[in-house]
Amino acid sequence: MTDLEFLDRAEAALNAIEMACDRINEDTDADVDNQRTGGMVTLVFANRSQIVVNLQKPLHEIWMAARSGGYHYKWDGQAWVDTKGQGELFTQLTRCASEQAGQALRFSS
């Protein structure tokens, strides 16, 4: 994957996360605040816990930090998959965000 391809796919993932937060805030009472700074999106929940998703450009990875731990994702040609076998980015983000929000939330690409 070239640097440009990585940036296109990674930016699309960050945009999808931001759009999902907007949808969640419209459809639920979860109150997920999302803040974008360059290649990083920070999700802040009502209980003040956070999830940080950021781009690791030199490695062509997306990293996510949540209360449950840190995750590294690489593009496998179809999806962003965890480098240690923990699943797909949006599936894991859904799981972590739901846990931290205390209610079922859904993120998708």
PDB file of N, CA and C in Angstrom:
ATOM      1  N   MET A   1       0.844  -1.169   0.000  1.00  0.00           N
ATOM      2  CA  MET A   1       0.000   0.000   0.000  1.00  0.00           C
ATOM      3  C   MET A   1       0.896   1.241   0.000  1.00  0.00           C
ATOM      4  N   THR A   2       0.578   2.186  -0.852  1.00  0.00           N
ATOM      5  CA  THR A   2       1.351   3.426  -0.886  1.00  0.00           C
ATOM      6  C   THR A   2       0.905   4.341   0.248  1.00  0.00           C
ATOM      7  N   ASP A   3       1.703   5.362   0.523  1.00  0.00           N
ATOM      8  CA  ASP A   3       1.334   6.340   1.546  1.00  0.00           C
ATOM      9  C   ASP A   3      -0.005   7.003   1.217  1.00  0.00           C
ATOM     10  N   LEU A   4      -0.217   7.342  -0.044  1.00  0.00           N
ATOM     11  CA  LEU A   4      -1.455   7.990  -0.463  1.00  0.00           C
ATOM     12  C   LEU A   4      -2.662   7.072  -0.284  1.00  0.00           C
ATOM     13  N   GLU A   5      -2.497   5.803  -0.639  1.00  0.00           N
ATOM     14  CA  GLU A   5      -3.581   4.838  -0.439  1.00  0.00           C
ATOM     15  C   GLU A   5      -3.910   4.697   1.044  1.00  0.00           C
ATOM     16  N   PHE A   6      -2.872   4.619   1.873  1.00  0.00           N
ATOM     17  CA  PHE A   6      -3.092   4.539   3.321  1.00  0.00           C
ATOM     18  C   PHE A   6      -3.885   5.745   3.807  1.00  0.00           C
ATOM     19  N   LEU A   7      -3.435   6.937   3.428  1.00  0.00           N
ATOM     20  CA  LEU A   7      -4.115   8.151   3.887  1.00  0.00           C
ATOM     21  C   LEU A   7      -5.566   8.195   3.434  1.00  0.00           C
ATOM     22  N   ASP A   8      -5.839   7.805   2.200  1.00  0.00           N
ATOM     23  CA  ASP A   8      -7.218   7.795   1.707  1.00  0.00           C
ATOM     24  C   ASP A   8      -8.084   6.848   2.534  1.00  0.00           C
ATOM     25  N   ARG A   9      -7.610   5.636   2.749  1.00  0.00           N
ATOM     26  CA  ARG A   9      -8.392   4.644   3.498  1.00  0.00           C
ATOM     27  C   ARG A   9      -8.511   5.020   4.983  1.00  0.00           C
ATOM     28  N   ALA A  10      -7.419   5.490   5.568  1.00  0.00           N
ATOM     29  CA  ALA A  10      -7.422   5.845   6.989  1.00  0.00           C
ATOM     30  C   ALA A  10      -8.305   7.064   7.254  1.00  0.00           C
ATOM     31  N   GLU A  11      -8.235   8.063   6.385  1.00  0.00           N
ATOM     32  CA  GLU A  11      -9.092   9.245   6.534  1.00  0.00           C
ATOM     33  C   GLU A  11     -10.557   8.864   6.393  1.00  0.00           C
ATOM     34  N   ALA A  12     -10.854   7.939   5.483  1.00  0.00           N
ATOM     35  CA  ALA A  12     -12.233   7.463   5.333  1.00  0.00           C
ATOM     36  C   ALA A  12     -12.712   6.794   6.622  1.00  0.00           C
ATOM     37  N   ALA A  13     -11.839   6.044   7.282  1.00  0.00           N
ATOM     38  CA  ALA A  13     -12.198   5.398   8.544  1.00  0.00           C
ATOM     39  C   ALA A  13     -12.468   6.439   9.629  1.00  0.00           C
ATOM     40  N   LEU A  14     -11.604   7.448   9.746  1.00  0.00           N
ATOM     41  CA  LEU A  14     -11.819   8.493  10.751  1.00  0.00           C
ATOM     42  C   LEU A  14     -13.107   9.262  10.472  1.00  0.00           C
ATOM     43  N   ASN A  15     -13.374   9.549   9.196  1.00  0.00           N
ATOM     44  CA  ASN A  15     -14.620  10.235   8.836  1.00  0.00           C
ATOM     45  C   ASN A  15     -15.836   9.390   9.200  1.00  0.00           C
ATOM     46  N   ALA A  16     -15.743   8.077   8.982  1.00  0.00           N
ATOM     47  CA  ALA A  16     -16.851   7.176   9.334  1.00  0.00           C
ATOM     48  C   ALA A  16     -17.095   7.177  10.840  1.00  0.00           C
ATOM     49  N   ILE A  17     -16.026   7.245  11.622  1.00  0.00           N
ATOM     50  CA  ILE A  17     -16.167   7.300  13.081  1.00  0.00           C
ATOM     51  C   ILE A  17     -16.866   8.595  13.486  1.00  0.00           C
ATOM     52  N   GLU A  18     -16.458   9.709  12.893  1.00  0.00           N
ATOM     53  CA  GLU A  18     -17.102  10.988  13.204  1.00  0.00           C
ATOM     54  C   GLU A  18     -18.587  10.977  12.822  1.00  0.00           C
ATOM     55  N   MET A  19     -18.897  10.452  11.658  1.00  0.00           N
ATOM     56  CA  MET A  19     -20.295  10.401  11.212  1.00  0.00           C
ATOM     57  C   MET A  19     -21.117   9.482  12.105  1.00  0.00           C
ATOM     58  N   ALA A  20     -20.525   8.385  12.560  1.00  0.00           N
ATOM     59  CA  ALA A  20     -21.228   7.477  13.467  1.00  0.00           C
ATOM     60  C   ALA A  20     -21.532   8.170  14.789  1.00  0.00           C
ATOM     61  N   CYS A  21     -20.594   8.974  15.280  1.00  0.00           N
ATOM     62  CA  CYS A  21     -20.838   9.721  16.522  1.00  0.00           C
ATOM     63  C   CYS A  21     -22.009  10.681  16.350  1.00  0.00           C
ATOM     64  N   ASP A  22     -22.053  11.371  15.213  1.00  0.00           N
ATOM     65  CA  ASP A  22     -23.175  12.282  14.945  1.00  0.00           C
ATOM     66  C   ASP A  22     -24.493  11.520  14.943  1.00  0.00           C
ATOM     67  N   ARG A  23     -24.521  10.353  14.279  1.00  0.00           N
ATOM     68  CA  ARG A  23     -25.730   9.531  14.226  1.00  0.00           C
ATOM     69  C   ARG A  23     -26.119   9.041  15.623  1.00  0.00           C
ATOM     70  N   ILE A  24     -25.131   8.585  16.386  1.00  0.00           N
ATOM     71  CA  ILE A  24     -25.391   8.102  17.746  1.00  0.00           C
ATOM     72  C   ILE A  24     -25.989   9.208  18.599  1.00  0.00           C
ATOM     73  N   ASN A  25     -25.441  10.404  18.482  1.00  0.00           N
ATOM     74  CA  ASN A  25     -25.952  11.525  19.286  1.00  0.00           C
ATOM     75  C   ASN A  25     -27.361  11.932  18.875  1.00  0.00           C
ATOM     76  N   GLU A  26     -27.709  11.749  17.605  1.00  0.00           N
ATOM     77  CA  GLU A  26     -29.068  12.061  17.145  1.00  0.00           C
ATOM     78  C   GLU A  26     -30.062  10.983  17.550  1.00  0.00           C
ATOM     79  N   ASP A  27     -29.621   9.715  17.540  1.00  0.00           N
ATOM     80  CA  ASP A  27     -30.534   8.589  17.731  1.00  0.00           C
ATOM     81  C   ASP A  27     -30.604   8.057  19.155  1.00  0.00           C
ATOM     82  N   THR A  28     -29.646   8.428  20.013  1.00  0.00           N
ATOM     83  CA  THR A  28     -29.611   7.889  21.380  1.00  0.00           C
ATOM     84  C   THR A  28     -29.360   9.022  22.371  1.00  0.00           C
ATOM     85  N   ASP A  29     -29.354   8.678  23.627  1.00  0.00           N
ATOM     86  CA  ASP A  29     -29.002   9.660  24.653  1.00  0.00           C
ATOM     87  C   ASP A  29     -27.585   9.407  25.180  1.00  0.00           C
ATOM     88  N   ALA A  30     -26.739   8.773  24.367  1.00  0.00           N
ATOM     89  CA  ALA A  30     -25.384   8.407  24.796  1.00  0.00           C
ATOM     90  C   ALA A  30     -24.483   9.617  25.006  1.00  0.00           C
ATOM     91  N   ASP A  31     -24.677  10.699  24.272  1.00  0.00           N
ATOM     92  CA  ASP A  31     -23.874  11.913  24.400  1.00  0.00           C
ATOM     93  C   ASP A  31     -22.373  11.631  24.249  1.00  0.00           C
ATOM     94  N   VAL A  32     -21.991  11.217  23.056  1.00  0.00           N
ATOM     95  CA  VAL A  32     -20.589  10.946  22.734  1.00  0.00           C
ATOM     96  C   VAL A  32     -20.012  12.184  22.056  1.00  0.00           C
ATOM     97  N   ASP A  33     -19.074  12.833  22.716  1.00  0.00           N
ATOM     98  CA  ASP A  33     -18.414  14.003  22.142  1.00  0.00           C
ATOM     99  C   ASP A  33     -17.224  13.524  21.331  1.00  0.00           C
ATOM    100  N   ASN A  34     -17.151  13.929  20.064  1.00  0.00           N
ATOM    101  CA  ASN A  34     -15.990  13.553  19.262  1.00  0.00           C
ATOM    102  C   ASN A  34     -15.233  14.804  18.858  1.00  0.00           C
ATOM    103  N   GLN A  35     -13.924  14.748  19.051  1.00  0.00           N
ATOM    104  CA  GLN A  35     -13.045  15.872  18.728  1.00  0.00           C
ATOM    105  C   GLN A  35     -11.980  15.373  17.770  1.00  0.00           C
ATOM    106  N   ARG A  36     -11.850  16.083  16.643  1.00  0.00           N
ATOM    107  CA  ARG A  36     -10.864  15.699  15.624  1.00  0.00           C
ATOM    108  C   ARG A  36      -9.728  16.695  15.637  1.00  0.00           C
ATOM    109  N   THR A  37      -8.513  16.182  15.728  1.00  0.00           N
ATOM    110  CA  THR A  37      -7.302  16.986  15.617  1.00  0.00           C
ATOM    111  C   THR A  37      -6.378  16.255  14.654  1.00  0.00           C
ATOM    112  N   GLY A  38      -6.258  16.774  13.440  1.00  0.00           N
ATOM    113  CA  GLY A  38      -5.410  16.137  12.443  1.00  0.00           C
ATOM    114  C   GLY A  38      -5.802  14.698  12.226  1.00  0.00           C
ATOM    115  N   GLY A  39      -4.879  13.779  12.423  1.00  0.00           N
ATOM    116  CA  GLY A  39      -5.106  12.355  12.225  1.00  0.00           C
ATOM    117  C   GLY A  39      -5.551  11.634  13.480  1.00  0.00           C
ATOM    118  N   MET A  40      -6.270  12.334  14.360  1.00  0.00           N
ATOM    119  CA  MET A  40      -6.698  11.721  15.616  1.00  0.00           C
ATOM    120  C   MET A  40      -8.129  12.134  15.932  1.00  0.00           C
ATOM    121  N   VAL A  41      -8.934  11.157  16.350  1.00  0.00           N
ATOM    122  CA  VAL A  41     -10.291  11.413  16.825  1.00  0.00           C
ATOM    123  C   VAL A  41     -10.358  10.937  18.271  1.00  0.00           C
ATOM    124  N   THR A  42     -10.821  11.815  19.149  1.00  0.00           N
ATOM    125  CA  THR A  42     -11.008  11.466  20.550  1.00  0.00           C
ATOM    126  C   THR A  42     -12.505  11.437  20.840  1.00  0.00           C
ATOM    127  N   LEU A  43     -12.976  10.315  21.352  1.00  0.00           N
ATOM    128  CA  LEU A  43     -14.369  10.167  21.764  1.00  0.00           C
ATOM    129  C   LEU A  43     -14.415  10.299  23.276  1.00  0.00           C
ATOM    130  N   VAL A  44     -15.264  11.189  23.773  1.00  0.00           N
ATOM    131  CA  VAL A  44     -15.411  11.395  25.207  1.00  0.00           C
ATOM    132  C   VAL A  44     -16.848  11.059  25.580  1.00  0.00           C
ATOM    133  N   PHE A  45     -17.006  10.180  26.547  1.00  0.00           N
ATOM    134  CA  PHE A  45     -18.319   9.699  26.964  1.00  0.00           C
ATOM    135  C   PHE A  45     -18.797  10.469  28.190  1.00  0.00           C
ATOM    136  N   ALA A  46     -20.071  10.340  28.513  1.00  0.00           N
ATOM    137  CA  ALA A  46     -20.672  11.078  29.625  1.00  0.00           C
ATOM    138  C   ALA A  46     -19.942  10.825  30.944  1.00  0.00           C
ATOM    139  N   ASN A  47     -19.382   9.630  31.118  1.00  0.00           N
ATOM    140  CA  ASN A  47     -18.655   9.304  32.349  1.00  0.00           C
ATOM    141  C   ASN A  47     -17.193   9.778  32.310  1.00  0.00           C
ATOM    142  N   ARG A  48     -16.872  10.564  31.286  1.00  0.00           N
ATOM    143  CA  ARG A  48     -15.554  11.160  31.057  1.00  0.00           C
ATOM    144  C   ARG A  48     -14.484  10.171  30.596  1.00  0.00           C
ATOM    145  N   SER A  49     -14.849   8.931  30.369  1.00  0.00           N
ATOM    146  CA  SER A  49     -13.878   7.998  29.789  1.00  0.00           C
ATOM    147  C   SER A  49     -13.688   8.364  28.323  1.00  0.00           C
ATOM    148  N   GLN A  50     -12.576   7.924  27.749  1.00  0.00           N
ATOM    149  CA  GLN A  50     -12.247   8.299  26.385  1.00  0.00           C
ATOM    150  C   GLN A  50     -11.805   7.090  25.571  1.00  0.00           C
ATOM    151  N   ILE A  51     -11.988   7.223  24.268  1.00  0.00           N
ATOM    152  CA  ILE A  51     -11.382   6.333  23.283  1.00  0.00           C
ATOM    153  C   ILE A  51     -10.666   7.238  22.299  1.00  0.00           C
ATOM    154  N   VAL A  52      -9.411   6.921  22.015  1.00  0.00           N
ATOM    155  CA  VAL A  52      -8.623   7.708  21.071  1.00  0.00           C
ATOM    156  C   VAL A  52      -8.282   6.816  19.884  1.00  0.00           C
ATOM    157  N   VAL A  53      -8.580   7.307  18.689  1.00  0.00           N
ATOM    158  CA  VAL A  53      -8.251   6.602  17.449  1.00  0.00           C
ATOM    159  C   VAL A  53      -7.326   7.526  16.663  1.00  0.00           C
ATOM    160  N   ASN A  54      -6.134   7.036  16.347  1.00  0.00           N
ATOM    161  CA  ASN A  54      -5.190   7.899  15.626  1.00  0.00           C
ATOM    162  C   ASN A  54      -4.416   7.137  14.562  1.00  0.00           C
ATOM    163  N   LEU A  55      -3.954   7.892  13.595  1.00  0.00           N
ATOM    164  CA  LEU A  55      -3.206   7.327  12.478  1.00  0.00           C
ATOM    165  C   LEU A  55      -1.738   7.230  12.824  1.00  0.00           C
ATOM    166  N   GLN A  56      -1.140   6.107  12.480  1.00  0.00           N
ATOM    167  CA  GLN A  56       0.299   5.911  12.595  1.00  0.00           C
ATOM    168  C   GLN A  56       0.821   5.808  11.165  1.00  0.00           C
ATOM    169  N   LYS A  57       1.047   6.971  10.567  1.00  0.00           N
ATOM    170  CA  LYS A  57       1.380   7.052   9.141  1.00  0.00           C
ATOM    171  C   LYS A  57       2.618   6.253   8.748  1.00  0.00           C
ATOM    172  N   PRO A  58       3.731   6.322   9.491  1.00  0.00           N
ATOM    173  CA  PRO A  58       4.919   5.563   9.058  1.00  0.00           C
ATOM    174  C   PRO A  58       4.690   4.053   9.019  1.00  0.00           C
ATOM    175  N   LEU A  59       3.792   3.555   9.864  1.00  0.00           N
ATOM    176  CA  LEU A  59       3.521   2.118   9.951  1.00  0.00           C
ATOM    177  C   LEU A  59       2.325   1.685   9.108  1.00  0.00           C
ATOM    178  N   HIS A  60       1.614   2.662   8.538  1.00  0.00           N
ATOM    179  CA  HIS A  60       0.379   2.395   7.797  1.00  0.00           C
ATOM    180  C   HIS A  60      -0.621   1.662   8.692  1.00  0.00           C
ATOM    181  N   GLU A  61      -0.764   2.140   9.920  1.00  0.00           N
ATOM    182  CA  GLU A  61      -1.678   1.537  10.884  1.00  0.00           C
ATOM    183  C   GLU A  61      -2.602   2.591  11.474  1.00  0.00           C
ATOM    184  N   ILE A  62      -3.722   2.115  12.003  1.00  0.00           N
ATOM    185  CA  ILE A  62      -4.617   2.921  12.829  1.00  0.00           C
ATOM    186  C   ILE A  62      -4.537   2.329  14.224  1.00  0.00           C
ATOM    187  N   TRP A  63      -4.311   3.166  15.211  1.00  0.00           N
ATOM    188  CA  TRP A  63      -4.245   2.703  16.595  1.00  0.00           C
ATOM    189  C   TRP A  63      -5.467   3.188  17.347  1.00  0.00           C
ATOM    190  N   MET A  64      -5.949   2.351  18.250  1.00  0.00           N
ATOM    191  CA  MET A  64      -7.065   2.725  19.107  1.00  0.00           C
ATOM    192  C   MET A  64      -6.695   2.436  20.553  1.00  0.00           C
ATOM    193  N   ALA A  65      -6.937   3.414  21.416  1.00  0.00           N
ATOM    194  CA  ALA A  65      -6.724   3.241  22.854  1.00  0.00           C
ATOM    195  C   ALA A  65      -8.072   3.398  23.548  1.00  0.00           C
ATOM    196  N   ALA A  66      -8.449   2.389  24.331  1.00  0.00           N
ATOM    197  CA  ALA A  66      -9.701   2.388  25.079  1.00  0.00           C
ATOM    198  C   ALA A  66      -9.409   1.883  26.491  1.00  0.00           C
ATOM    199  N   ARG A  67     -10.421   1.913  27.349  1.00  0.00           N
ATOM    200  CA  ARG A  67     -10.213   1.402  28.710  1.00  0.00           C
ATOM    201  C   ARG A  67      -9.766  -0.053  28.698  1.00  0.00           C
ATOM    202  N   SER A  68     -10.228  -0.808  27.717  1.00  0.00           N
ATOM    203  CA  SER A  68      -9.901  -2.233  27.663  1.00  0.00           C
ATOM    204  C   SER A  68      -8.508  -2.512  27.119  1.00  0.00           C
ATOM    205  N   GLY A  69      -7.835  -1.496  26.571  1.00  0.00           N
ATOM    206  CA  GLY A  69      -6.476  -1.703  26.079  1.00  0.00           C
ATOM    207  C   GLY A  69      -6.180  -0.946  24.807  1.00  0.00           C
ATOM    208  N   GLY A  70      -5.031  -1.269  24.224  1.00  0.00           N
ATOM    209  CA  GLY A  70      -4.590  -0.631  22.990  1.00  0.00           C
ATOM    210  C   GLY A  70      -4.629  -1.629  21.844  1.00  0.00           C
ATOM    211  N   TYR A  71      -4.998  -1.149  20.669  1.00  0.00           N
ATOM    212  CA  TYR A  71      -5.171  -2.003  19.500  1.00  0.00           C
ATOM    213  C   TYR A  71      -4.506  -1.350  18.299  1.00  0.00           C
ATOM    214  N   HIS A  72      -3.917  -2.179  17.437  1.00  0.00           N
ATOM    215  CA  HIS A  72      -3.260  -1.700  16.213  1.00  0.00           C
ATOM    216  C   HIS A  72      -3.911  -2.393  15.028  1.00  0.00           C
ATOM    217  N   TYR A  73      -4.296  -1.610  14.027  1.00  0.00           N
ATOM    218  CA  TYR A  73      -5.009  -2.147  12.866  1.00  0.00           C
ATOM    219  C   TYR A  73      -4.258  -1.858  11.583  1.00  0.00           C
ATOM    220  N   LYS A  74      -4.205  -2.870  10.707  1.00  0.00           N
ATOM    221  CA  LYS A  74      -3.622  -2.745   9.367  1.00  0.00           C
ATOM    222  C   LYS A  74      -4.697  -3.094   8.355  1.00  0.00           C
ATOM    223  N   TRP A  75      -4.623  -2.443   7.194  1.00  0.00           N
ATOM    224  CA  TRP A  75      -5.554  -2.729   6.109  1.00  0.00           C
ATOM    225  C   TRP A  75      -5.184  -4.075   5.482  1.00  0.00           C
ATOM    226  N   ASP A  76      -6.148  -4.997   5.402  1.00  0.00           N
ATOM    227  CA  ASP A  76      -5.866  -6.323   4.838  1.00  0.00           C
ATOM    228  C   ASP A  76      -6.399  -6.470   3.409  1.00  0.00           C
ATOM    229  N   GLY A  77      -6.809  -5.372   2.809  1.00  0.00           N
ATOM    230  CA  GLY A  77      -7.380  -5.405   1.471  1.00  0.00           C
ATOM    231  C   GLY A  77      -8.889  -5.262   1.474  1.00  0.00           C
ATOM    232  N   GLN A  78      -9.503  -5.523   2.654  1.00  0.00           N
ATOM    233  CA  GLN A  78     -10.953  -5.407   2.775  1.00  0.00           C
ATOM    234  C   GLN A  78     -11.386  -4.650   4.016  1.00  0.00           C
ATOM    235  N   ALA A  79     -10.574  -4.704   5.074  1.00  0.00           N
ATOM    236  CA  ALA A  79     -10.954  -4.080   6.345  1.00  0.00           C
ATOM    237  C   ALA A  79      -9.709  -3.776   7.165  1.00  0.00           C
ATOM    238  N   TRP A  80      -9.893  -2.950   8.207  1.00  0.00           N
ATOM    239  CA  TRP A  80      -8.824  -2.663   9.160  1.00  0.00           C
ATOM    240  C   TRP A  80      -8.856  -3.757  10.221  1.00  0.00           C
ATOM    241  N   VAL A  81      -7.826  -4.619  10.234  1.00  0.00           N
ATOM    242  CA  VAL A  81      -7.792  -5.801  11.096  1.00  0.00           C
ATOM    243  C   VAL A  81      -6.677  -5.656  12.122  1.00  0.00           C
ATOM    244  N   ASP A  82      -6.988  -6.049  13.363  1.00  0.00           N
ATOM    245  CA  ASP A  82      -6.022  -5.954  14.456  1.00  0.00           C
ATOM    246  C   ASP A  82      -4.810  -6.841  14.192  1.00  0.00           C
ATOM    247  N   THR A  83      -3.639  -6.312  14.456  1.00  0.00           N
ATOM    248  CA  THR A  83      -2.390  -7.032  14.192  1.00  0.00           C
ATOM    249  C   THR A  83      -2.171  -8.196  15.153  1.00  0.00           C
ATOM    250  N   LYS A  84      -2.942  -8.248  16.253  1.00  0.00           N
ATOM    251  CA  LYS A  84      -2.797  -9.331  17.226  1.00  0.00           C
ATOM    252  C   LYS A  84      -4.045 -10.210  17.297  1.00  0.00           C
ATOM    253  N   GLY A  85      -4.847 -10.167  16.241  1.00  0.00           N
ATOM    254  CA  GLY A  85      -5.992 -11.066  16.160  1.00  0.00           C
ATOM    255  C   GLY A  85      -7.207 -10.678  16.966  1.00  0.00           C
ATOM    256  N   GLN A  86      -7.339  -9.400  17.332  1.00  0.00           N
ATOM    257  CA  GLN A  86      -8.471  -8.966  18.145  1.00  0.00           C
ATOM    258  C   GLN A  86      -9.674  -8.522  17.315  1.00  0.00           C
ATOM    259  N   GLY A  87      -9.657  -8.774  16.013  1.00  0.00           N
ATOM    260  CA  GLY A  87     -10.814  -8.464  15.183  1.00  0.00           C
ATOM    261  C   GLY A  87     -10.657  -7.201  14.360  1.00  0.00           C
ATOM    262  N   GLU A  88     -11.780  -6.744  13.843  1.00  0.00           N
ATOM    263  CA  GLU A  88     -11.846  -5.610  12.935  1.00  0.00           C
ATOM    264  C   GLU A  88     -12.076  -4.308  13.710  1.00  0.00           C
ATOM    265  N   LEU A  89     -11.558  -3.209  13.189  1.00  0.00           N
ATOM    266  CA  LEU A  89     -11.600  -1.897  13.863  1.00  0.00           C
ATOM    267  C   LEU A  89     -13.004  -1.510  14.312  1.00  0.00           C
ATOM    268  N   PHE A  90     -13.964  -1.500  13.397  1.00  0.00           N
ATOM    269  CA  PHE A  90     -15.286  -1.001  13.754  1.00  0.00           C
ATOM    270  C   PHE A  90     -16.025  -1.943  14.698  1.00  0.00           C
ATOM    271  N   THR A  91     -15.760  -3.228  14.608  1.00  0.00           N
ATOM    272  CA  THR A  91     -16.342  -4.190  15.545  1.00  0.00           C
ATOM    273  C   THR A  91     -15.794  -3.951  16.950  1.00  0.00           C
ATOM    274  N   GLN A  92     -14.488  -3.774  17.052  1.00  0.00           N
ATOM    275  CA  GLN A  92     -13.868  -3.533  18.353  1.00  0.00           C
ATOM    276  C   GLN A  92     -14.261  -2.166  18.907  1.00  0.00           C
ATOM    277  N   LEU A  93     -14.347  -1.156  18.042  1.00  0.00           N
ATOM    278  CA  LEU A  93     -14.781   0.172  18.481  1.00  0.00           C
ATOM    279  C   LEU A  93     -16.209   0.111  19.010  1.00  0.00           C
ATOM    280  N   THR A  94     -17.080  -0.623  18.328  1.00  0.00           N
ATOM    281  CA  THR A  94     -18.459  -0.805  18.795  1.00  0.00           C
ATOM    282  C   THR A  94     -18.471  -1.429  20.184  1.00  0.00           C
ATOM    283  N   ARG A  95     -17.667  -2.466  20.374  1.00  0.00           N
ATOM    284  CA  ARG A  95     -17.606  -3.164  21.661  1.00  0.00           C
ATOM    285  C   ARG A  95     -17.095  -2.232  22.767  1.00  0.00           C
ATOM    286  N   CYS A  96     -15.986  -1.553  22.504  1.00  0.00           N
ATOM    287  CA  CYS A  96     -15.388  -0.678  23.517  1.00  0.00           C
ATOM    288  C   CYS A  96     -16.282   0.520  23.833  1.00  0.00           C
ATOM    289  N   ALA A  97     -16.834   1.137  22.795  1.00  0.00           N
ATOM    290  CA  ALA A  97     -17.688   2.316  23.006  1.00  0.00           C
ATOM    291  C   ALA A  97     -18.959   1.938  23.761  1.00  0.00           C
ATOM    292  N   SER A  98     -19.541   0.795  23.437  1.00  0.00           N
ATOM    293  CA  SER A  98     -20.747   0.341  24.140  1.00  0.00           C
ATOM    294  C   SER A  98     -20.444   0.112  25.612  1.00  0.00           C
ATOM    295  N   GLU A  99     -19.306  -0.500  25.883  1.00  0.00           N
ATOM    296  CA  GLU A  99     -18.899  -0.750  27.269  1.00  0.00           C
ATOM    297  C   GLU A  99     -18.703   0.567  28.017  1.00  0.00           C
ATOM    298  N   GLN A 100     -18.013   1.501  27.395  1.00  0.00           N
ATOM    299  CA  GLN A 100     -17.710   2.761  28.071  1.00  0.00           C
ATOM    300  C   GLN A 100     -18.933   3.672  28.179  1.00  0.00           C
ATOM    301  N   ALA A 101     -19.878   3.573  27.250  1.00  0.00           N
ATOM    302  CA  ALA A 101     -21.091   4.384  27.295  1.00  0.00           C
ATOM    303  C   ALA A 101     -22.156   3.764  28.194  1.00  0.00           C
ATOM    304  N   GLY A 102     -22.023   2.474  28.467  1.00  0.00           N
ATOM    305  CA  GLY A 102     -23.020   1.795  29.283  1.00  0.00           C
ATOM    306  C   GLY A 102     -24.303   1.499  28.530  1.00  0.00           C
ATOM    307  N   GLN A 103     -24.231   1.521  27.208  1.00  0.00           N
ATOM    308  CA  GLN A 103     -25.384   1.181  26.375  1.00  0.00           C
ATOM    309  C   GLN A 103     -24.890   0.750  24.998  1.00  0.00           C
ATOM    310  N   ALA A 104     -25.748   0.042  24.282  1.00  0.00           N
ATOM    311  CA  ALA A 104     -25.368  -0.482  22.972  1.00  0.00           C
ATOM    312  C   ALA A 104     -25.234   0.658  21.962  1.00  0.00           C
ATOM    313  N   LEU A 105     -24.035   0.757  21.359  1.00  0.00           N
ATOM    314  CA  LEU A 105     -23.758   1.725  20.296  1.00  0.00           C
ATOM    315  C   LEU A 105     -23.268   0.930  19.097  1.00  0.00           C
ATOM    316  N   ARG A 106     -23.348   1.527  17.908  1.00  0.00           N
ATOM    317  CA  ARG A 106     -22.884   0.820  16.715  1.00  0.00           C
ATOM    318  C   ARG A 106     -22.051   1.746  15.832  1.00  0.00           C
ATOM    319  N   PHE A 107     -20.858   1.283  15.513  1.00  0.00           N
ATOM    320  CA  PHE A 107     -19.962   1.976  14.582  1.00  0.00           C
ATOM    321  C   PHE A 107     -19.773   1.075  13.375  1.00  0.00           C
ATOM    322  N   SER A 108     -19.754   1.677  12.185  1.00  0.00           N
ATOM    323  CA  SER A 108     -19.502   0.909  10.972  1.00  0.00           C
ATOM    324  C   SER A 108     -18.776   1.780   9.964  1.00  0.00           C
ATOM    325  N   SER A 109     -18.118   1.115   9.020  1.00  0.00           N
ATOM    326  CA  SER A 109     -17.346   1.853   8.027  1.00  0.00           C
ATOM    327  C   SER A 109     -18.220   2.436   6.949  1.00  0.00           C
TER     328      SER A 109
END
